[in-house]
Coordinates of C-alpha atoms and ligand atoms in Angstrom, one line a residue:
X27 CA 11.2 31.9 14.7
X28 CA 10.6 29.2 12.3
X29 CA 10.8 25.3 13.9
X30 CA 13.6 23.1 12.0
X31 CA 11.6 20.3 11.3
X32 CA 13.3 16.6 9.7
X33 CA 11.3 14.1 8.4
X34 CA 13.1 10.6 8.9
X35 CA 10.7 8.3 6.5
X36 CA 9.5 10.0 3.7
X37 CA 6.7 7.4 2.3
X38 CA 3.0 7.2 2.3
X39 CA 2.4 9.5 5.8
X40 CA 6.1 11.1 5.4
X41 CA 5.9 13.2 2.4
X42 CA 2.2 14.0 2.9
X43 CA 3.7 16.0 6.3
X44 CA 7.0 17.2 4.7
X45 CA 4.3 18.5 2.2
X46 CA 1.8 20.0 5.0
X47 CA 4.8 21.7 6.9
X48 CA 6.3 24.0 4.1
X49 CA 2.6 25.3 3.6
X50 CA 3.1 26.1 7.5
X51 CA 4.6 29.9 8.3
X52 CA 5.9 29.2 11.6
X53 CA 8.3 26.0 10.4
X54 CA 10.4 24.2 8.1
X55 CA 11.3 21.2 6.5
X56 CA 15.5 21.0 7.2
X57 CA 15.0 17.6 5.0
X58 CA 14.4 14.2 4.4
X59 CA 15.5 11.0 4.3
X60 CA 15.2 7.8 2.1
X61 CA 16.6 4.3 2.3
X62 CA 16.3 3.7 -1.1
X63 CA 17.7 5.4 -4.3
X64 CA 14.1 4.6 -6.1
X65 CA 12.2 7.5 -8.2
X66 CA 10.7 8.5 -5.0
X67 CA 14.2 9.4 -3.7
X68 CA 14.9 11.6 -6.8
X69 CA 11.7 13.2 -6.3
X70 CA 12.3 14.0 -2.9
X71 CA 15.5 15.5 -3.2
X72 CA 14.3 17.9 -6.5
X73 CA 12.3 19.0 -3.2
X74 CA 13.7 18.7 -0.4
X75 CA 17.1 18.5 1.1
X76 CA 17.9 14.9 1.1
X77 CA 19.9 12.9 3.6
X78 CA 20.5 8.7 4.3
X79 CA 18.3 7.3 6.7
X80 CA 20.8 4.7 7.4
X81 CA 24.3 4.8 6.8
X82 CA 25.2 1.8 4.2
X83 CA 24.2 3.1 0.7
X84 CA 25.8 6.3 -0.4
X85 CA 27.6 4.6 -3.2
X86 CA 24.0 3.6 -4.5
X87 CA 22.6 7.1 -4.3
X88 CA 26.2 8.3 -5.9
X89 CA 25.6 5.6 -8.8
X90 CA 22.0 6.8 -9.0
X91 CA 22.7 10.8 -9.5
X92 CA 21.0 11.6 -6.5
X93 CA 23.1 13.8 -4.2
X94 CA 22.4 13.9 -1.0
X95 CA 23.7 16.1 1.9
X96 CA 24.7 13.5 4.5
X97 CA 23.2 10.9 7.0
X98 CA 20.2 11.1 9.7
X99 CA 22.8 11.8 12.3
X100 CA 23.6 15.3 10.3
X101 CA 20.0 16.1 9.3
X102 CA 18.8 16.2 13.1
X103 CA 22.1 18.3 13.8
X104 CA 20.2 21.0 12.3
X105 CA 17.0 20.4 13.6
X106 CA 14.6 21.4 16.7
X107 CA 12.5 18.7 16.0
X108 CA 12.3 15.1 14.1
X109 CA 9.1 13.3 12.7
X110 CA 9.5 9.6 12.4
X111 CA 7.5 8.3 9.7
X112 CA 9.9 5.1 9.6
X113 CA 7.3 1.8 9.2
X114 CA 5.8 0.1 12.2
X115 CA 8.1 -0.2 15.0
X116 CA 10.7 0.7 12.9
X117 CA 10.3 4.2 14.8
X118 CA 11.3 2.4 18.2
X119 CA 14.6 1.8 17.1
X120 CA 15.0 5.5 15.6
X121 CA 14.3 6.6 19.2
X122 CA 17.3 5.4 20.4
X123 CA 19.2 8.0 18.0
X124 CA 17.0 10.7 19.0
X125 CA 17.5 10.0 22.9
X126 CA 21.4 9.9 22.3
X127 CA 21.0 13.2 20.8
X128 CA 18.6 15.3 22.9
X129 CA 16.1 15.9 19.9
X130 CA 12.5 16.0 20.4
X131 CA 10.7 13.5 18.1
X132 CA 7.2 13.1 17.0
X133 CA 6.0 9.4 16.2
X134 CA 3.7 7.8 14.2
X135 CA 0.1 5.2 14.9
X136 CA 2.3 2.0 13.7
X137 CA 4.7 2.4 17.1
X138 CA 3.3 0.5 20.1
X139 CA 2.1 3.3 23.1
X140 CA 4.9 3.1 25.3
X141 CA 7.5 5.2 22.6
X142 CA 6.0 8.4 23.9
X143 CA 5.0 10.0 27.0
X144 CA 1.4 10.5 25.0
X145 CA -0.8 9.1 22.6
X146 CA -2.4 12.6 20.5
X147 CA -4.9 13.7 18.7
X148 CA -5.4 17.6 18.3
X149 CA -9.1 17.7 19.2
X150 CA -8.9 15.9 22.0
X151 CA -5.8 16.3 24.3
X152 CA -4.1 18.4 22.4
X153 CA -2.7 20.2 25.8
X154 CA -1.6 17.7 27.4
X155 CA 1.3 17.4 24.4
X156 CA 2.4 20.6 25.5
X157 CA 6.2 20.9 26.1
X158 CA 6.8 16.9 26.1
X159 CA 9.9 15.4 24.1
X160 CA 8.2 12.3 23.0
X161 CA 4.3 12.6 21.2
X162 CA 2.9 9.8 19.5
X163 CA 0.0 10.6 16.8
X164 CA -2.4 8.0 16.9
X165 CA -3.0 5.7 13.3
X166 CA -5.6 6.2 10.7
X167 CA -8.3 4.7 12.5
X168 CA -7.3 5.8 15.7
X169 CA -7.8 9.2 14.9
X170 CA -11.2 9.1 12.9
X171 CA -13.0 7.4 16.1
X172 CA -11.1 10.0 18.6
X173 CA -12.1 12.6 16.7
X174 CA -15.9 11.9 15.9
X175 CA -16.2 10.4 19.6
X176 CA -14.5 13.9 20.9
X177 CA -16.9 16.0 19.2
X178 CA -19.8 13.7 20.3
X179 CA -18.9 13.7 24.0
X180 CA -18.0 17.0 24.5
X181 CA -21.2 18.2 23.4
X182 CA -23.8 15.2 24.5
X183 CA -23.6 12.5 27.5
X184 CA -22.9 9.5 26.1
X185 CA -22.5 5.8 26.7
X186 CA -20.6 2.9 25.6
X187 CA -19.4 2.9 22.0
X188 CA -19.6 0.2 19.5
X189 CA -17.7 0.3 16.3
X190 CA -17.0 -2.3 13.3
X191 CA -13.8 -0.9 11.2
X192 CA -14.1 -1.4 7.3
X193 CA -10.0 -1.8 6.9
X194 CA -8.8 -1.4 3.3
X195 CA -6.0 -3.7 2.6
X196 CA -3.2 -1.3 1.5
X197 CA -2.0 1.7 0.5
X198 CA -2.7 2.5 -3.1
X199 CA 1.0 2.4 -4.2
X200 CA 1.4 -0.8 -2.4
X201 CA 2.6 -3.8 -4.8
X202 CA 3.1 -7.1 -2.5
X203 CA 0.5 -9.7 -3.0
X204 CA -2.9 -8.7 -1.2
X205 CA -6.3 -10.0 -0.2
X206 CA -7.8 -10.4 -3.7
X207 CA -11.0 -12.3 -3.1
X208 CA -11.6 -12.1 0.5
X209 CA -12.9 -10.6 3.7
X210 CA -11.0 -11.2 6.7
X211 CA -11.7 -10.5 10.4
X212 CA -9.1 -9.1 11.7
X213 CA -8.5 -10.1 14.5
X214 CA -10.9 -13.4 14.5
X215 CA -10.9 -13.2 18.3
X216 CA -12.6 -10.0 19.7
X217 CA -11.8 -7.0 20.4
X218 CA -9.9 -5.4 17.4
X219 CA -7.2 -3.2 19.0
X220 CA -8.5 0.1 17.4
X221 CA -10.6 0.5 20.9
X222 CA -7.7 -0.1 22.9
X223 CA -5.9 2.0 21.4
X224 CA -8.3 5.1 21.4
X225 CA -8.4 5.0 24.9
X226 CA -4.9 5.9 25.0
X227 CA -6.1 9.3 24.2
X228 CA -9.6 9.2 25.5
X229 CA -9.2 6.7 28.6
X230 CA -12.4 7.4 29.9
X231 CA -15.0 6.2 27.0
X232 CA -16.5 2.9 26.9
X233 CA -15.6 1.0 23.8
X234 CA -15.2 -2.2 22.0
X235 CA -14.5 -2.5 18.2
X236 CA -14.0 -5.2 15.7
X237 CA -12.3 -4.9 12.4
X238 CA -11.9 -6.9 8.8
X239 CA -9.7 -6.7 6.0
X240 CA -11.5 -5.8 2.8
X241 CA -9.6 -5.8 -0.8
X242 CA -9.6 -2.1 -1.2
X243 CA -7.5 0.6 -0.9
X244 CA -9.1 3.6 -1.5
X245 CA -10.1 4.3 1.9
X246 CA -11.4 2.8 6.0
X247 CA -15.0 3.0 6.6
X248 CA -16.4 2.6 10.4
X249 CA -19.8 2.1 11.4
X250 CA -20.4 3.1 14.6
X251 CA -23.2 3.0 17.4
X252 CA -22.8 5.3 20.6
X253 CA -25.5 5.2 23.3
X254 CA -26.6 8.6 24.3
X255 CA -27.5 8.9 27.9
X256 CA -29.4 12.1 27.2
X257 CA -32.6 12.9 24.8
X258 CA -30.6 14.5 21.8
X259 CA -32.3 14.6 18.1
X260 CA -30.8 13.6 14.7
X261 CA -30.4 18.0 13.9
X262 CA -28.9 18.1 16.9
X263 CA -26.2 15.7 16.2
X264 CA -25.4 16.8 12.6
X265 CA -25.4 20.3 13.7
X266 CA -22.2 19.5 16.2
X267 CA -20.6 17.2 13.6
X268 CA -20.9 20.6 11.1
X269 CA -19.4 22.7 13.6
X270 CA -16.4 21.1 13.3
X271 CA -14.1 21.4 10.5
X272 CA -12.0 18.1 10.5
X273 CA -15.5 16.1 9.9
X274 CA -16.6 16.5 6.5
X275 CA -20.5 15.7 5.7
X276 CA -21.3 14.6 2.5
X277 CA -24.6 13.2 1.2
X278 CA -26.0 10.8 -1.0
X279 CA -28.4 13.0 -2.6
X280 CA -24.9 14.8 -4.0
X281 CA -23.9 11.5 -5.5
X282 CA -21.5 10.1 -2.2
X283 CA -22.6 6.3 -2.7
X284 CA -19.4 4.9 -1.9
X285 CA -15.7 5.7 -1.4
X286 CA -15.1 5.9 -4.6
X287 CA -17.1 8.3 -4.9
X288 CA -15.7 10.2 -2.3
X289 CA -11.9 9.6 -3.7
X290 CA -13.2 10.7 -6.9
X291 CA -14.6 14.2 -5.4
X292 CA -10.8 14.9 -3.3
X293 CA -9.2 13.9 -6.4
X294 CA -10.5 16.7 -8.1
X295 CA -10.7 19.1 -4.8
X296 CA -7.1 18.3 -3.2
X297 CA -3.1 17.1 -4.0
X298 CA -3.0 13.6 -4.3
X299 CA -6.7 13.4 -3.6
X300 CA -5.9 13.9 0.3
X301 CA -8.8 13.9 2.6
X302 CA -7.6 15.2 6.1
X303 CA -11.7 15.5 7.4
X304 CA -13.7 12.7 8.7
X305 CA -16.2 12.0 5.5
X306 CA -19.4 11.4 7.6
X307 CA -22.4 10.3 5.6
X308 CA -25.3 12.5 6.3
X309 CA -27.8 10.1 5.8
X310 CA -26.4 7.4 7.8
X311 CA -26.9 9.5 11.4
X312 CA -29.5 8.1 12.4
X313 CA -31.2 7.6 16.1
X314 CA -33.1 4.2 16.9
X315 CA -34.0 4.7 20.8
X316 CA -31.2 5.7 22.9
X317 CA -28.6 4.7 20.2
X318 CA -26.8 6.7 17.6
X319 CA -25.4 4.9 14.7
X320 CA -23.1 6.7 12.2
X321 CA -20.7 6.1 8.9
X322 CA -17.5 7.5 8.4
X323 CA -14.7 7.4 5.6
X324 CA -11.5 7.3 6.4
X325 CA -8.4 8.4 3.8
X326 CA -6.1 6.4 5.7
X327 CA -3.0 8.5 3.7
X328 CA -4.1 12.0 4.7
X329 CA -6.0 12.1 7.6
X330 CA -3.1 12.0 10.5
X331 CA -1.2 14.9 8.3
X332 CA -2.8 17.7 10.3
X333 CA -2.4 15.7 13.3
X334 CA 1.5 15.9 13.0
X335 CA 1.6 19.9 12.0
X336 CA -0.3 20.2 15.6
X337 CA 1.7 17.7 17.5
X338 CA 4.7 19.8 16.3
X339 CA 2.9 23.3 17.9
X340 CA 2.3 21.5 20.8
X341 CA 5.5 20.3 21.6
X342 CA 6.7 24.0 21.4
X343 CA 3.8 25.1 23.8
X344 CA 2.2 27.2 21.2
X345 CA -1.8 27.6 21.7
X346 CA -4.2 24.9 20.9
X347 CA -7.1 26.9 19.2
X348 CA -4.3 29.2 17.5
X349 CA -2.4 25.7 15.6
X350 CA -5.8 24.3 14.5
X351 CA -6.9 27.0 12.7
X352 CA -3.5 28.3 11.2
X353 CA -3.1 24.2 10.1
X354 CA -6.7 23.9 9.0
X355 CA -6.1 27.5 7.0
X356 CA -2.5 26.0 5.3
X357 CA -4.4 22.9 4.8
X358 CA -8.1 24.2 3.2
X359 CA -9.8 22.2 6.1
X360 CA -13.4 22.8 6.1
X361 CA -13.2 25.1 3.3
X362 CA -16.1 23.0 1.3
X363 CA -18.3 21.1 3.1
X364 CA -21.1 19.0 1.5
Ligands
NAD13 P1 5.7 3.7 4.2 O1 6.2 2.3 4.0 O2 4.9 4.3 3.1 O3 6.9 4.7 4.4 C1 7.9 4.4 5.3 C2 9.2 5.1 4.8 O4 10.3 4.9 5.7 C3 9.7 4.4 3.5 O5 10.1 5.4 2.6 C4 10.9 3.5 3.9 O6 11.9 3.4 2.9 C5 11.4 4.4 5.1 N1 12.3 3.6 6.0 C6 12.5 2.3 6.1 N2 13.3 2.0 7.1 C7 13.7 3.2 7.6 C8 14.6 3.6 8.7 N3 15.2 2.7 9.4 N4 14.7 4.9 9.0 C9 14.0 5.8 8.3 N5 13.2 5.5 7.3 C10 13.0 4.2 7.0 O7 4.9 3.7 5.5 P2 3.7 4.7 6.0 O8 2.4 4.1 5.5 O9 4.1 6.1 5.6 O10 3.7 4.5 7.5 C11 4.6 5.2 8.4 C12 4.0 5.2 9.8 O11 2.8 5.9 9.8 C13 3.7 3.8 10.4 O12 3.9 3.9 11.8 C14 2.3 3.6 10.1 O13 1.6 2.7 11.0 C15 1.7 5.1 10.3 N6 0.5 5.3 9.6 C16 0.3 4.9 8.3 C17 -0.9 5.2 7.7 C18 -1.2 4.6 6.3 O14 -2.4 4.3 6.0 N7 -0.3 4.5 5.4 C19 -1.9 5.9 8.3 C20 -1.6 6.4 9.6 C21 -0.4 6.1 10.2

């Protein structure tokens, strides 16, 4: 049986999963919606079935030659299964569609906790996802720190956590004014909420992060210290981060000096230069005392895509090892490390 899937949203994090699911053998994208008559529609409906996300409009798709094959209402009609990749909190209000009609929806890291019965992340609770309605993937950020914090934990003791968070300011596509010439702490008042909100999914670890806004786009970086409450060397360490294939190691000695560096390497390696790994510099694990410090990219675009393919598995009770490695296969996840 292949899982009906519908993508409500299809920007940034929306098309990247519509993308990541018709890889998949076990599912299918039913369609998409858009808002918008724009290019982006057109594109999405040379590829996808294409259906209103809300229901004013039709007359400007009509005027726009871009057919589409109803509203949302009839898209999850013919689903098991919806993906909200609406903007923040947007997906809040979507909910109340899916709850009037009984479909099981997936939501995104821009909704506030409470849409879901859980906050996920593949690695790190993936079973406890298992056969709910409601599943919330965890944003950007979110996910990075679970995922590198998961891998460290489950294979040292470890302490309290300290992270700062690099934010780019946008998306690459995104045209509104931005932060041009500036850095800004966001927030000013500590903590950022990035720590709160990893201990949705990993409620037991000790952290505290802050977070600026830097005029980028290209990618996150985090630079994080984790107390280790056990003696552990710097092999040890880089040997569990190898082991696992959504954290990418790359090295200066290759040429990774910065992240656009590393955007320049996925942009010839992967579709729209899509990093779904953790990039975790080699040369920046390092161990001063009883404290581990490491640097991470983030592709804030990509990295939640394989995220979502899991969450979907999950929902439908399937296994956890089997969904990882049939969407890390689909997906060429830690098919070249550096
Ligand atoms: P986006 O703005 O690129 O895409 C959102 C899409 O939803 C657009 O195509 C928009 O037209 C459409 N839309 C608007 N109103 C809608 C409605 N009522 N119903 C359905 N669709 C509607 O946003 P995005 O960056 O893809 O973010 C989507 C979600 O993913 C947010 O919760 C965000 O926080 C989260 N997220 C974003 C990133 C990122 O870096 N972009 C990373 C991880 C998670």
């Amino acid at each position: 049986m292949r899982l009906k899937v519908a993508i409500n949203g299809y920007g940034t994090i929306g098309k990247r999963v519509a993308d990541a699911i018709a890889l998949q053998d076990d599912m299918e994208v039913v369609g998409v919606t858009k808002t918008k008559p724009d290019f982006e529609a057109k594109m999405a409906s040379m590829k996808f079935d294409l259906y209103l996300a809300k229901k004013d409009g039709a007359e400007l798709f009509e005027k726009a030659g871009i057919e589409t094959c109803g509203f949302l209402e009839d898209l999850l009609g013919k689903a098991d299964i919806v993906v909200d990749c609406s903007p923040d909190k947007v997906g809040a209000e979507n909910k109340k569609i899916y709850e009037r009609l009984g479909i099981k929806a997936i939501f995104q890291g821009g909704e506030k906790k409470d849409v879901a019965e859980i906050s996920f992340n593949a690695l790190a609770n993936y079973d406890q996802a298992k056969n709910r309605r409601f599943v919330r993937v965890v944003s950007c950020n979110t996910t990075a720190l679970t995922r590198l914090i998961y891998q460290l934990k489950t294979n040292f003791k470890i302490g309290r956590v300290r992270a700062t968070i690099l934010r780019r300011i946008s998306d690459p596509k995104e045209d509104k004014k931005g932060l041009m010439n500036a850095i800004m702490p966001d927030p000013i008042a500590l903590p950022s909420h990035h720590a709160k909100d990893v201990k949705t999914v990993l409620p037991d670890v000790d952290i505290v992060t802050t977070a600026f806004k830097l005029p980028t786009t290209l990618m996150h970086v985090h630079s994080l210290s984790i107390e280790l409450k056990e003696k552990v060397s710097r092999e040890d360490v880089v040997t569990v981060l190898e082991k696992e294939p959504r954290i990418m190691l790359v090295s200066e000695a290759d040429g990774f000096t910065s992240t656009a560096k590393i955007i320049e390497f996925a942009r010839e390696f992967r579709a729209r230069n899509d990093l779904f790994e953790n990039v975790v510099w080699l040369e920046s694990i390092a161990i001063d005392g009883n404290d581990l410090f490491v640097t991470q990219a983030v592709h804030q675009e990509a990295i939640v895509v394989p995220e979502n393919i899991d969450a979907i598995r999950a929902i439908f009770g399937v296994e956890k090892k089997l969904s990882i490695e049939k969407t890390n296969r689909s997906l060429r996840i830690g098919e070249k490390n550096f």
